[in-house]
C-alpha atoms as one frame of an Amber mdcrd trajectory, in Angstrom:
protein
   0.000   0.000   0.000   1.352   3.468  -0.920   1.201   5.341   2.366  -1.827
   6.646   4.187  -3.686   8.584   1.481  -6.474   9.567   3.852  -4.290  10.991
   6.625  -5.354  14.379   7.941  -3.048  16.989   6.457  -1.833  20.072   8.342
  -3.923  23.131   7.659  -2.693  24.988   4.597  -2.578  28.776   4.741  -5.721
  30.250   3.258  -5.091  32.252   0.116  -5.717  35.975   0.263  -7.827  37.641
  -2.390  -6.415  40.792  -3.908  -8.872  43.393  -5.190 -10.284  43.312  -8.709
  -8.234  45.451 -11.073 -10.058  48.338 -12.722  -8.237  48.989 -15.973  -8.634
  50.364 -19.485 -10.609  47.978 -21.737  -7.824  47.616 -24.320  -5.316  46.635
 -21.632  -7.755  44.176 -20.060  -8.340  42.533 -23.453  -4.604  42.363 -24.177
  -3.867  40.847 -20.749  -6.644  38.249 -21.110  -5.322  37.310 -24.571  -1.776
  36.992 -23.218  -3.018  34.809 -20.352  -4.908  32.566 -22.801  -1.749  32.199
 -24.925  -0.016  30.872 -21.807  -2.917  28.525 -21.025  -3.954  30.537 -17.970
  -7.053  32.301 -16.770  -6.767  36.043 -16.162  -6.981  35.404 -12.414  -4.186
  32.827 -12.360  -2.054  35.024 -14.639  -2.503  37.962 -12.234  -1.589  35.752
  -9.265   1.575  34.608 -11.067   2.406  38.211 -11.993   2.088  39.369  -8.376
   4.226  36.460  -7.156   6.873  37.331  -9.746   6.838  40.959  -8.609   7.454
  39.948  -5.003  10.563  38.076  -6.183  11.815  40.900  -8.431  10.717  43.872
  -6.275  11.072  46.511  -9.001   9.768  49.716  -7.361   6.452  51.123  -8.459
   6.203  54.571  -9.969   3.831  57.360  -8.966   0.172  57.054  -9.878  -0.508
  57.524 -13.568  -3.949  58.878 -14.357  -5.492  57.288 -17.409  -7.288  59.451
 -19.920 -11.071  59.303 -20.006 -12.318  56.827 -22.593 -15.108  57.420 -25.118
 -17.657  56.390 -22.499 -16.308  58.978 -20.039 -14.634  56.369 -17.814 -10.920
  55.964 -17.209 -11.084  52.310 -16.277 -14.002  50.706 -18.079 -12.949  47.073
 -17.609 -12.199  44.795 -14.681  -9.723  41.967 -14.295 -10.622  39.347 -11.658
  -9.443  39.272  -8.065  -6.557  36.787  -7.878  -5.778  34.584  -4.887  -2.216
  34.658  -3.556  -0.495  33.572  -0.364  -0.479  35.967   2.559   3.282  36.430
   2.167   2.929  37.446  -1.494   0.023  39.779  -0.702   1.983  41.474   2.081
   4.953  42.012  -0.239   2.723  43.753  -2.782   1.017  45.849  -0.101   4.395
  46.949   1.305   5.700  47.948  -2.125   2.516  49.870  -2.959   2.678  51.750
   0.353   6.346  52.565  -0.202   5.440  54.122  -3.570   2.447  55.940  -2.051
  -0.043  54.293  -4.403  -3.138  52.149  -3.960  -3.151  48.397  -4.386  -5.275
  48.846  -7.510  -2.692  51.192  -9.023   0.078  48.722  -8.175  -1.830  45.961
  -9.969  -2.387  48.217 -13.008   1.344  48.969 -13.136   2.135  45.244 -12.983
  -0.224  44.568 -15.885   1.349  47.452 -17.839   4.853  46.066 -17.237   3.751
  42.610 -18.293   2.143  43.880 -21.502   5.167  46.036 -22.368   7.578  43.153
 -21.918   5.423  40.717 -23.902   5.587  42.770 -27.103
């Protein structure tokens, strides 16, 4: 017999949900397409992107205000709220605070960096 498959496992840390990312529709579409190319959902791609940031720790820039779109909104699309470990979430929160920006702005900057580097 191959071990005790039904043994009670230690409690795993619960993932933390990051906020949904409000973003320009063209960027949301490009990010979703890039995620699909990699065989990922937008949520899992965002989670991987945040985890990568916590390893790299490239500082965030100041808030960049998007221009109003044709419908009068700056951020007319939403990317889903990814689940990450508490450690990864805390790293992102710390870096956003250091830059003086919101968590949503930090996520937008990560998506922008990802899209720029994927060209």
